[in-house]
C-alpha positions as protocol buffer text, in pm:
chain_id: "A"
residue {
  index: 1
  type: MET
  ca { x: -1088 y: 2670 z: -2995 }
}
residue {
  index: 2
  type: ARG
  ca { x: -1158 y: 2298 z: -3012 }
}
residue {
  index: 3
  type: ASN
  ca { x: -1166 y: 2105 z: -2692 }
}
residue {
  index: 4
  type: ILE
  ca { x: -997 y: 1769 z: -2724 }
}
residue {
  index: 5
  type: MET
  ca { x: -1013 y: 1492 z: -2488 }
}
residue {
  index: 6
  type: LEU
  ca { x: -756 y: 1188 z: -2459 }
}
residue {
  index: 7
  type: THR
  ca { x: -756 y: 861 z: -2314 }
}
residue {
  index: 8
  type: ILE
  ca { x: -392 y: 740 z: -2220 }
}
residue {
  index: 9
  type: GLU
  ca { x: -248 y: 398 z: -2133 }
}
residue {
  index: 10
  type: TYR
  ca { x: 113 y: 435 z: -2028 }
}
residue {
  index: 11
  type: ASP
  ca { x: 347 y: 219 z: -1840 }
}
residue {
  index: 12
  type: GLY
  ca { x: 509 y: 451 z: -1585 }
}
residue {
  index: 13
  type: SER
  ca { x: 836 y: 262 z: -1503 }
}
residue {
  index: 14
  type: ARG
  ca { x: 1065 y: 495 z: -1661 }
}
residue {
  index: 15
  type: TYR
  ca { x: 895 y: 851 z: -1567 }
}
residue {
  index: 16
  type: GLN
  ca { x: 877 y: 1097 z: -1267 }
}
residue {
  index: 17
  type: GLY
  ca { x: 473 y: 1080 z: -1292 }
}
residue {
  index: 18
  type: TRP
  ca { x: 232 y: 1267 z: -1478 }
}
residue {
  index: 19
  type: ALA
  ca { x: 387 y: 1564 z: -1398 }
}
residue {
  index: 20
  type: ARG
  ca { x: 670 y: 1682 z: -1158 }
}
residue {
  index: 21
  type: LEU
  ca { x: 491 y: 1785 z: -832 }
}
residue {
  index: 22
  type: GLY
  ca { x: 581 y: 2214 z: -751 }
}
residue {
  index: 23
  type: LYS
  ca { x: 845 y: 2188 z: -1043 }
}
residue {
  index: 24
  type: ASP
  ca { x: 852 y: 2447 z: -1307 }
}
residue {
  index: 25
  type: GLU
  ca { x: 1049 y: 2222 z: -1574 }
}
residue {
  index: 26
  type: PRO
  ca { x: 902 y: 1977 z: -1704 }
}
residue {
  index: 27
  type: GLY
  ca { x: 1153 y: 1682 z: -1654 }
}
residue {
  index: 28
  type: ASN
  ca { x: 1068 y: 1344 z: -1767 }
}
residue {
  index: 29
  type: THR
  ca { x: 702 y: 1282 z: -1703 }
}
residue {
  index: 30
  type: ILE
  ca { x: 423 y: 1169 z: -1940 }
}
residue {
  index: 31
  type: SER
  ca { x: 260 y: 1518 z: -1979 }
}
residue {
  index: 32
  type: ALA
  ca { x: 597 y: 1648 z: -2080 }
}
residue {
  index: 33
  type: LYS
  ca { x: 605 y: 1374 z: -2390 }
}
residue {
  index: 34
  type: ILE
  ca { x: 259 y: 1433 z: -2483 }
}
residue {
  index: 35
  type: LEU
  ca { x: 277 y: 1812 z: -2489 }
}
residue {
  index: 36
  type: ASP
  ca { x: 585 y: 1789 z: -2692 }
}
residue {
  index: 37
  type: VAL
  ca { x: 420 y: 1572 z: -2978 }
}
residue {
  index: 38
  type: LEU
  ca { x: 79 y: 1779 z: -3003 }
}
residue {
  index: 39
  type: THR
  ca { x: 299 y: 2114 z: -3018 }
}
residue {
  index: 40
  type: LYS
  ca { x: 493 y: 1974 z: -3310 }
}
residue {
  index: 41
  type: MET
  ca { x: 160 y: 1840 z: -3439 }
}
residue {
  index: 42
  type: THR
  ca { x: -71 y: 2161 z: -3394 }
}
residue {
  index: 43
  type: GLY
  ca { x: 201 y: 2429 z: -3442 }
}
residue {
  index: 44
  type: GLU
  ca { x: 92 y: 2588 z: -3127 }
}
residue {
  index: 45
  type: ASP
  ca { x: 214 y: 2662 z: -2760 }
}
residue {
  index: 46
  type: ILE
  ca { x: -20 y: 2445 z: -2604 }
}
residue {
  index: 47
  type: ALA
  ca { x: 12 y: 2554 z: -2255 }
}
residue {
  index: 48
  type: GLU
  ca { x: -131 y: 2281 z: -2061 }
}
residue {
  index: 49
  type: LEU
  ca { x: -248 y: 1903 z: -2088 }
}
residue {
  index: 50
  type: TYR
  ca { x: -518 y: 1888 z: -1786 }
}
residue {
  index: 51
  type: CYS
  ca { x: -508 y: 1552 z: -1681 }
}
residue {
  index: 52
  type: GLY
  ca { x: -824 y: 1359 z: -1443 }
}
residue {
  index: 53
  type: CYS
  ca { x: -544 y: 1199 z: -1157 }
}
residue {
  index: 54
  type: ARG
  ca { x: -195 y: 1329 z: -1157 }
}
residue {
  index: 55
  type: THR
  ca { x: -29 y: 1007 z: -1141 }
}
residue {
  index: 56
  type: GLU
  ca { x: 298 y: 995 z: -939 }
}
residue {
  index: 57
  type: ALA
  ca { x: 651 y: 858 z: -1067 }
}
residue {
  index: 58
  type: GLY
  ca { x: 654 y: 473 z: -1167 }
}
residue {
  index: 59
  type: ILE
  ca { x: 266 y: 448 z: -1148 }
}
residue {
  index: 60
  type: HIS
  ca { x: 120 y: 316 z: -1484 }
}
residue {
  index: 61
  type: ALA
  ca { x: -212 y: 367 z: -1626 }
}
residue {
  index: 62
  type: TYR
  ca { x: -504 y: 153 z: -1814 }
}
residue {
  index: 63
  type: ALA
  ca { x: -725 y: 531 z: -1925 }
}
residue {
  index: 64
  type: GLN
  ca { x: -605 y: 791 z: -1803 }
}
residue {
  index: 65
  type: VAL
  ca { x: -771 y: 1111 z: -1905 }
}
residue {
  index: 66
  type: ALA
  ca { x: -659 y: 1457 z: -2032 }
}
residue {
  index: 67
  type: ASN
  ca { x: -776 y: 1740 z: -2249 }
}
residue {
  index: 68
  type: PHE
  ca { x: -601 y: 2014 z: -2418 }
}
residue {
  index: 69
  type: LYS
  ca { x: -732 y: 2319 z: -2612 }
}
residue {
  index: 70
  type: THR
  ca { x: -628 y: 2367 z: -2953 }
}
residue {
  index: 71
  type: GLY
  ca { x: -731 y: 2561 z: -3322 }
}
residue {
  index: 72
  type: SER
  ca { x: -598 y: 2246 z: -3507 }
}
residue {
  index: 73
  type: SER
  ca { x: -850 y: 2150 z: -3806 }
}
residue {
  index: 74
  type: MET
  ca { x: -721 y: 1794 z: -3770 }
}
residue {
  index: 75
  type: ASP
  ca { x: -979 y: 1554 z: -3704 }
}
residue {
  index: 76
  type: VAL
  ca { x: -990 y: 1308 z: -3419 }
}
residue {
  index: 77
  type: HIS
  ca { x: -861 y: 1007 z: -3611 }
}
residue {
  index: 78
  type: GLU
  ca { x: -553 y: 1205 z: -3748 }
}
residue {
  index: 79
  type: ILE
  ca { x: -468 y: 1322 z: -3391 }
}
residue {
  index: 80
  type: LYS
  ca { x: -498 y: 967 z: -3284 }
}
residue {
  index: 81
  type: HIS
  ca { x: -262 y: 829 z: -3566 }
}
residue {
  index: 82
  type: TYR
  ca { x: -19 y: 1101 z: -3522 }
}
residue {
  index: 83
  type: LEU
  ca { x: 27 y: 1116 z: -3147 }
}
residue {
  index: 84
  type: ASN
  ca { x: 54 y: 718 z: -3151 }
}
residue {
  index: 85
  type: ARG
  ca { x: 318 y: 755 z: -3435 }
}
residue {
  index: 86
  type: TYR
  ca { x: 554 y: 1008 z: -3256 }
}
residue {
  index: 87
  type: LEU
  ca { x: 486 y: 905 z: -2884 }
}
residue {
  index: 88
  type: PRO
  ca { x: 739 y: 660 z: -2734 }
}
residue {
  index: 89
  type: MET
  ca { x: 583 y: 292 z: -2746 }
}
residue {
  index: 90
  type: ASP
  ca { x: 546 y: 312 z: -2347 }
}
residue {
  index: 91
  type: ILE
  ca { x: 248 y: 589 z: -2375 }
}
residue {
  index: 92
  type: ALA
  ca { x: -53 y: 465 z: -2634 }
}
residue {
  index: 93
  type: ILE
  ca { x: -345 y: 743 z: -2681 }
}
residue {
  index: 94
  type: THR
  ca { x: -649 y: 477 z: -2729 }
}
residue {
  index: 95
  type: ASP
  ca { x: -948 y: 731 z: -2781 }
}
residue {
  index: 96
  type: VAL
  ca { x: -939 y: 1095 z: -2914 }
}
residue {
  index: 97
  type: ARG
  ca { x: -1261 y: 1290 z: -2914 }
}
residue {
  index: 98
  type: ASP
  ca { x: -1379 y: 1644 z: -2939 }
}
residue {
  index: 99
  type: VAL
  ca { x: -1566 y: 1751 z: -2599 }
}
residue {
  index: 100
  type: PRO
  ca { x: -1754 y: 2048 z: -2486 }
}
residue {
  index: 101
  type: GLU
  ca { x: -1527 y: 2333 z: -2431 }
}
residue {
  index: 102
  type: ARG
  ca { x: -1599 y: 2345 z: -2038 }
}
residue {
  index: 103
  type: PHE
  ca { x: -1502 y: 2004 z: -2006 }
}
residue {
  index: 104
  type: HIS
  ca { x: -1202 y: 1959 z: -1770 }
}
residue {
  index: 105
  type: ALA
  ca { x: -1024 y: 1612 z: -1726 }
}
residue {
  index: 106
  type: ARG
  ca { x: -983 y: 1684 z: -1320 }
}
residue {
  index: 107
  type: LEU
  ca { x: -1257 y: 1921 z: -1237 }
}
residue {
  index: 108
  type: ASN
  ca { x: -1524 y: 1711 z: -1384 }
}
residue {
  index: 109
  type: ALA
  ca { x: -1403 y: 1388 z: -1284 }
}
residue {
  index: 110
  type: VAL
  ca { x: -1643 y: 1236 z: -979 }
}
residue {
  index: 111
  type: SER
  ca { x: -1458 y: 919 z: -900 }
}
residue {
  index: 112
  type: LYS
  ca { x: -1118 y: 741 z: -968 }
}
residue {
  index: 113
  type: THR
  ca { x: -1006 y: 374 z: -948 }
}
residue {
  index: 114
  type: TYR
  ca { x: -639 y: 203 z: -897 }
}
residue {
  index: 115
  type: VAL
  ca { x: -536 y: -122 z: -914 }
}
residue {
  index: 116
  type: TYR
  ca { x: -253 y: -303 z: -706 }
}
residue {
  index: 117
  type: ARG
  ca { x: -133 y: -613 z: -906 }
}
residue {
  index: 118
  type: MET
  ca { x: 62 y: -880 z: -683 }
}
residue {
  index: 119
  type: THR
  ca { x: 170 y: -1227 z: -732 }
}
residue {
  index: 120
  type: ILE
  ca { x: 168 y: -1534 z: -489 }
}
residue {
  index: 121
  type: ALA
  ca { x: 341 y: -1818 z: -710 }
}
residue {
  index: 122
  type: ASP
  ca { x: 627 y: -1988 z: -525 }
}
residue {
  index: 123
  type: VAL
  ca { x: 883 y: -1832 z: -797 }
}
residue {
  index: 124
  type: PRO
  ca { x: 813 y: -1453 z: -897 }
}
residue {
  index: 125
  type: SER
  ca { x: 800 y: -1461 z: -1278 }
}
residue {
  index: 126
  type: VAL
  ca { x: 1075 y: -1328 z: -1461 }
}
residue {
  index: 127
  type: PHE
  ca { x: 826 y: -1138 z: -1716 }
}
residue {
  index: 128
  type: ASP
  ca { x: 613 y: -983 z: -1436 }
}
residue {
  index: 129
  type: ARG
  ca { x: 870 y: -863 z: -1209 }
}
residue {
  index: 130
  type: LYS
  ca { x: 853 y: -499 z: -1316 }
}
residue {
  index: 131
  type: HIS
  ca { x: 485 y: -461 z: -1331 }
}
residue {
  index: 132
  type: THR
  ca { x: 345 y: -678 z: -1032 }
}
residue {
  index: 133
  type: PHE
  ca { x: 486 y: -675 z: -679 }
}
residue {
  index: 134
  type: HIS
  ca { x: 551 y: -1022 z: -548 }
}
residue {
  index: 135
  type: CYS
  ca { x: 426 y: -1187 z: -191 }
}
residue {
  index: 136
  type: PHE
  ca { x: 651 y: -1472 z: -77 }
}
residue {
  index: 137
  type: ARG
  ca { x: 384 y: -1580 z: 103 }
}
residue {
  index: 138
  type: MET
  ca { x: -12 y: -1554 z: 99 }
}
residue {
  index: 139
  type: PRO
  ca { x: -127 y: -1270 z: 300 }
}
residue {
  index: 140
  type: ASP
  ca { x: -413 y: -1335 z: 510 }
}
residue {
  index: 141
  type: VAL
  ca { x: -731 y: -1183 z: 294 }
}
residue {
  index: 142
  type: ARG
  ca { x: -968 y: -1199 z: 571 }
}
residue {
  index: 143
  type: LEU
  ca { x: -766 y: -950 z: 783 }
}
residue {
  index: 144
  type: MET
  ca { x: -712 y: -714 z: 489 }
}
residue {
  index: 145
  type: GLN
  ca { x: -1118 y: -716 z: 405 }
}
residue {
  index: 146
  type: GLU
  ca { x: -1202 y: -625 z: 750 }
}
residue {
  index: 147
  type: ALA
  ca { x: -942 y: -361 z: 744 }
}
residue {
  index: 148
  type: ALA
  ca { x: -1059 y: -252 z: 445 }
}
residue {
  index: 149
  type: LEU
  ca { x: -1447 y: -169 z: 558 }
}
residue {
  index: 150
  type: LEU
  ca { x: -1275 y: 54 z: 832 }
}
residue {
  index: 151
  type: LEU
  ca { x: -1139 y: 271 z: 535 }
}
residue {
  index: 152
  type: THR
  ca { x: -1422 y: 279 z: 375 }
}
residue {
  index: 153
  type: GLY
  ca { x: -1651 y: 586 z: 374 }
}
residue {
  index: 154
  type: GLU
  ca { x: -1551 y: 962 z: 435 }
}
residue {
  index: 155
  type: HIS
  ca { x: -1284 y: 1017 z: 639 }
}
residue {
  index: 156
  type: ASP
  ca { x: -983 y: 1244 z: 668 }
}
residue {
  index: 157
  type: PHE
  ca { x: -695 y: 1096 z: 503 }
}
residue {
  index: 158
  type: ARG
  ca { x: -428 y: 1338 z: 584 }
}
residue {
  index: 159
  type: ASN
  ca { x: -240 y: 1066 z: 796 }
}
residue {
  index: 160
  type: PHE
  ca { x: -282 y: 802 z: 525 }
}
residue {
  index: 161
  type: SER
  ca { x: -104 y: 1049 z: 259 }
}
residue {
  index: 162
  type: THR
  ca { x: 228 y: 1271 z: 212 }
}
residue {
  index: 163
  type: VAL
  ca { x: -6 y: 1565 z: 110 }
}
residue {
  index: 164
  type: LYS
  ca { x: 159 y: 1909 z: 201 }
}
residue {
  index: 165
  type: LYS
  ca { x: -99 y: 2148 z: 112 }
}
residue {
  index: 166
  type: ALA
  ca { x: -499 y: 2071 z: 18 }
}
residue {
  index: 167
  type: LYS
  ca { x: -807 y: 2275 z: 44 }
}
residue {
  index: 168
  type: THR
  ca { x: -934 y: 1982 z: 249 }
}
residue {
  index: 169
  type: THR
  ca { x: -819 y: 1625 z: 295 }
}
residue {
  index: 170
  type: LEU
  ca { x: -1158 y: 1454 z: 347 }
}
residue {
  index: 171
  type: ARG
  ca { x: -1214 y: 1202 z: 52 }
}
residue {
  index: 172
  type: GLU
  ca { x: -1446 y: 898 z: 12 }
}
residue {
  index: 173
  type: ILE
  ca { x: -1382 y: 554 z: -41 }
}
residue {
  index: 174
  type: TYR
  ca { x: -1632 y: 400 z: -229 }
}
residue {
  index: 175
  type: ASP
  ca { x: -1529 y: 23 z: -238 }
}
residue {
  index: 176
  type: ILE
  ca { x: -1211 y: -153 z: -135 }
}
residue {
  index: 177
  type: ASP
  ca { x: -1214 y: -511 z: -330 }
}
residue {
  index: 178
  type: ILE
  ca { x: -938 y: -733 z: -242 }
}
residue {
  index: 179
  type: TYR
  ca { x: -989 y: -1081 z: -501 }
}
residue {
  index: 180
  type: GLY
  ca { x: -757 y: -1321 z: -708 }
}
residue {
  index: 181
  type: ASP
  ca { x: -664 y: -1668 z: -709 }
}
residue {
  index: 182
  type: GLU
  ca { x: -359 y: -1932 z: -668 }
}
residue {
  index: 183
  type: GLU
  ca { x: -115 y: -1694 z: -880 }
}
residue {
  index: 184
  type: GLU
  ca { x: -217 y: -1328 z: -849 }
}
residue {
  index: 185
  type: MET
  ca { x: -405 y: -1098 z: -600 }
}
residue {
  index: 186
  type: GLN
  ca { x: -511 y: -752 z: -706 }
}
residue {
  index: 187
  type: ILE
  ca { x: -646 y: -480 z: -445 }
}
residue {
  index: 188
  type: MET
  ca { x: -914 y: -238 z: -628 }
}
residue {
  index: 189
  type: ILE
  ca { x: -971 y: 81 z: -460 }
}
residue {
  index: 190
  type: HIS
  ca { x: -1282 y: 291 z: -607 }
}
residue {
  index: 191
  type: ALA
  ca { x: -1247 y: 680 z: -435 }
}
residue {
  index: 192
  type: ASP
  ca { x: -1421 y: 1033 z: -516 }
}
residue {
  index: 193
  type: ASP
  ca { x: -1008 y: 1153 z: -539 }
}
residue {
  index: 194
  type: PHE
  ca { x: -698 y: 1063 z: -390 }
}
residue {
  index: 195
  type: LEU
  ca { x: -421 y: 1236 z: -210 }
}
residue {
  index: 196
  type: HIS
  ca { x: -78 y: 1221 z: -296 }
}
residue {
  index: 197
  type: ASN
  ca { x: 34 y: 874 z: -206 }
}
residue {
  index: 198
  type: MET
  ca { x: -302 y: 799 z: -34 }
}
residue {
  index: 199
  type: ALA
  ca { x: -367 y: 502 z: -253 }
}
residue {
  index: 200
  type: ARG
  ca { x: 1 y: 355 z: -221 }
}
residue {
  index: 201
  type: ILE
  ca { x: 8 y: 438 z: 176 }
}
residue {
  index: 202
  type: ILE
  ca { x: -325 y: 240 z: 207 }
}
residue {
  index: 203
  type: ILE
  ca { x: -227 y: -49 z: -5 }
}
residue {
  index: 204
  type: GLY
  ca { x: 95 y: -43 z: 174 }
}
residue {
  index: 205
  type: THR
  ca { x: -117 y: -76 z: 540 }
}
residue {
  index: 206
  type: LEU
  ca { x: -361 y: -341 z: 406 }
}
residue {
  index: 207
  type: LEU
  ca { x: -73 y: -553 z: 317 }
}
residue {
  index: 208
  type: GLU
  ca { x: 111 y: -524 z: 671 }
}
residue {
  index: 209
  type: ILE
  ca { x: -204 y: -629 z: 816 }
}
residue {
  index: 210
  type: GLY
  ca { x: -259 y: -901 z: 604 }
}
residue {
  index: 211
  type: MET
  ca { x: 116 y: -1024 z: 654 }
}
residue {
  index: 212
  type: GLY
  ca { x: 103 y: -972 z: 1016 }
}
residue {
  index: 213
  type: THR
  ca { x: 298 y: -712 z: 1126 }
}
residue {
  index: 214
  type: ARG
  ca { x: 27 y: -444 z: 1182 }
}
residue {
  index: 215
  type: GLN
  ca { x: -285 y: -512 z: 1372 }
}
residue {
  index: 216
  type: ILE
  ca { x: -622 y: -401 z: 1209 }
}
residue {
  index: 217
  type: GLU
  ca { x: -692 y: -162 z: 1535 }
}
residue {
  index: 218
  type: GLU
  ca { x: -385 y: 59 z: 1415 }
}
residue {
  index: 219
  type: ILE
  ca { x: -615 y: 166 z: 1114 }
}
residue {
  index: 220
  type: GLU
  ca { x: -810 y: 424 z: 1387 }
}
residue {
  index: 221
  type: GLU
  ca { x: -485 y: 480 z: 1537 }
}
residue {
  index: 222
  type: ILE
  ca { x: -324 y: 603 z: 1204 }
}
residue {
  index: 223
  type: PHE
  ca { x: -633 y: 816 z: 1143 }
}
residue {
  index: 224
  type: ASN
  ca { x: -605 y: 980 z: 1504 }
}
residue {
  index: 225
  type: GLY
  ca { x: -216 y: 1043 z: 1429 }
}
residue {
  index: 226
  type: GLU
  ca { x: -149 y: 823 z: 1718 }
}
residue {
  index: 227
  type: VAL
  ca { x: 86 y: 599 z: 1533 }
}
residue {
  index: 228
  type: PRO
  ca { x: 248 y: 659 z: 1193 }
}
residue {
  index: 229
  type: ALA
  ca { x: 125 y: 503 z: 838 }
}
residue {
  index: 230
  type: SER
  ca { x: 296 y: 270 z: 656 }
}
residue {
  index: 231
  type: ALA
  ca { x: 508 y: 337 z: 399 }
}
residue {
  index: 232
  type: PRO
  ca { x: 384 y: 365 z: 54 }
}
residue {
  index: 233
  type: CYS
  ca { x: 358 y: 30 z: -126 }
}
residue {
  index: 234
  type: ASP
  ca { x: 603 y: -25 z: -439 }
}
residue {
  index: 235
  type: PRO
  ca { x: 457 y: 200 z: -737 }
}
residue {
  index: 236
  type: LYS
  ca { x: 539 y: -68 z: -983 }
}
residue {
  index: 237
  type: ALA
  ca { x: 229 y: -247 z: -945 }
}
residue {
  index: 238
  type: LEU
  ca { x: -38 y: 45 z: -925 }
}
residue {
  index: 239
  type: TYR
  ca { x: -216 y: 122 z: -1204 }
}
residue {
  index: 240
  type: LEU
  ca { x: -484 y: 369 z: -1265 }
}
residue {
  index: 241
  type: GLN
  ca { x: -797 y: 186 z: -1403 }
}
residue {
  index: 242
  type: GLU
  ca { x: -1056 y: 413 z: -1462 }
}
residue {
  index: 243
  type: ILE
  ca { x: -1152 y: 762 z: -1457 }
}
residue {
  index: 244
  type: SER
  ca { x: -1555 y: 822 z: -1454 }
}
residue {
  index: 245
  type: TYR
  ca { x: -1757 y: 1145 z: -1517 }
}
residue {
  index: 246
  type: TYR
  ca { x: -2114 y: 1255 z: -1534 }
}
C-alpha cells in the first residue's frame, strides 16, 4: 500500500469544519468532500483521511496536511489533477507526494501555526468581509503584546479551550506575534498543538484586552479558573497557516 500526503488549501466558510467532532456521519465537512472524490478516483473504500490539524467550522487553511493509504498506481501528478478537477472550487490540492509508510499527518506534526486577519480601516471592505474580522477602532497593540507574553511557554490551557476530553491539556506556545499596518492587523500563534477552540479563545481574549474590556491581569485568573475566558473569536478570519514536521 502507498501512503500519499496531500497539502490542502480551503475556504471553510460553508463547511462544518474538517470533520464533525464525535459524529459518525460525515456531514458537510472538508474531509468528507475529499474522501468522496478519492473513493471515486481509486475505486477503493478509503477508511480515513488523517489530517495534521482538525480545523473547526468556518476556519480556513492555507496549508492543511493530510495522508491516506491506497493501492492505486496513479502517479502523484494524476492524483493532484483529478482531485482539483472534481473537488469544489473552495478546496484545492496544492501538493501531492508519496511518503514513507509510517508517516502520519497528525502524529508526526511537531508544530502548528494559525493566523488571524483583522481589518482596521474606517470602512470595512465589502470584498474582505467574509474572510476578515473588522475592528471599528484600533486596539492597543502594546497591551496585546504584553498579554501575549503571559501566554507563551508551556501552560495548562484547559480554561482557554472548550475541550471535553483530552489525555493532557498542557500545550506549549512558542510565539505570538501581533503586527500590521493602517489597513490590516494579524495575530500569529505558533504552538506545539492546540486544544479545541484554543486559538479562537486566546485571540478573543487578546482582542478584548486590546479594546480595553479586559485587563492583562485576567490572563492568570483565567489560567487559575477564577474568571471565565473570553468568547471564541469569529472563525471567518482564522487560517491554519502551516504545519511543521521533522
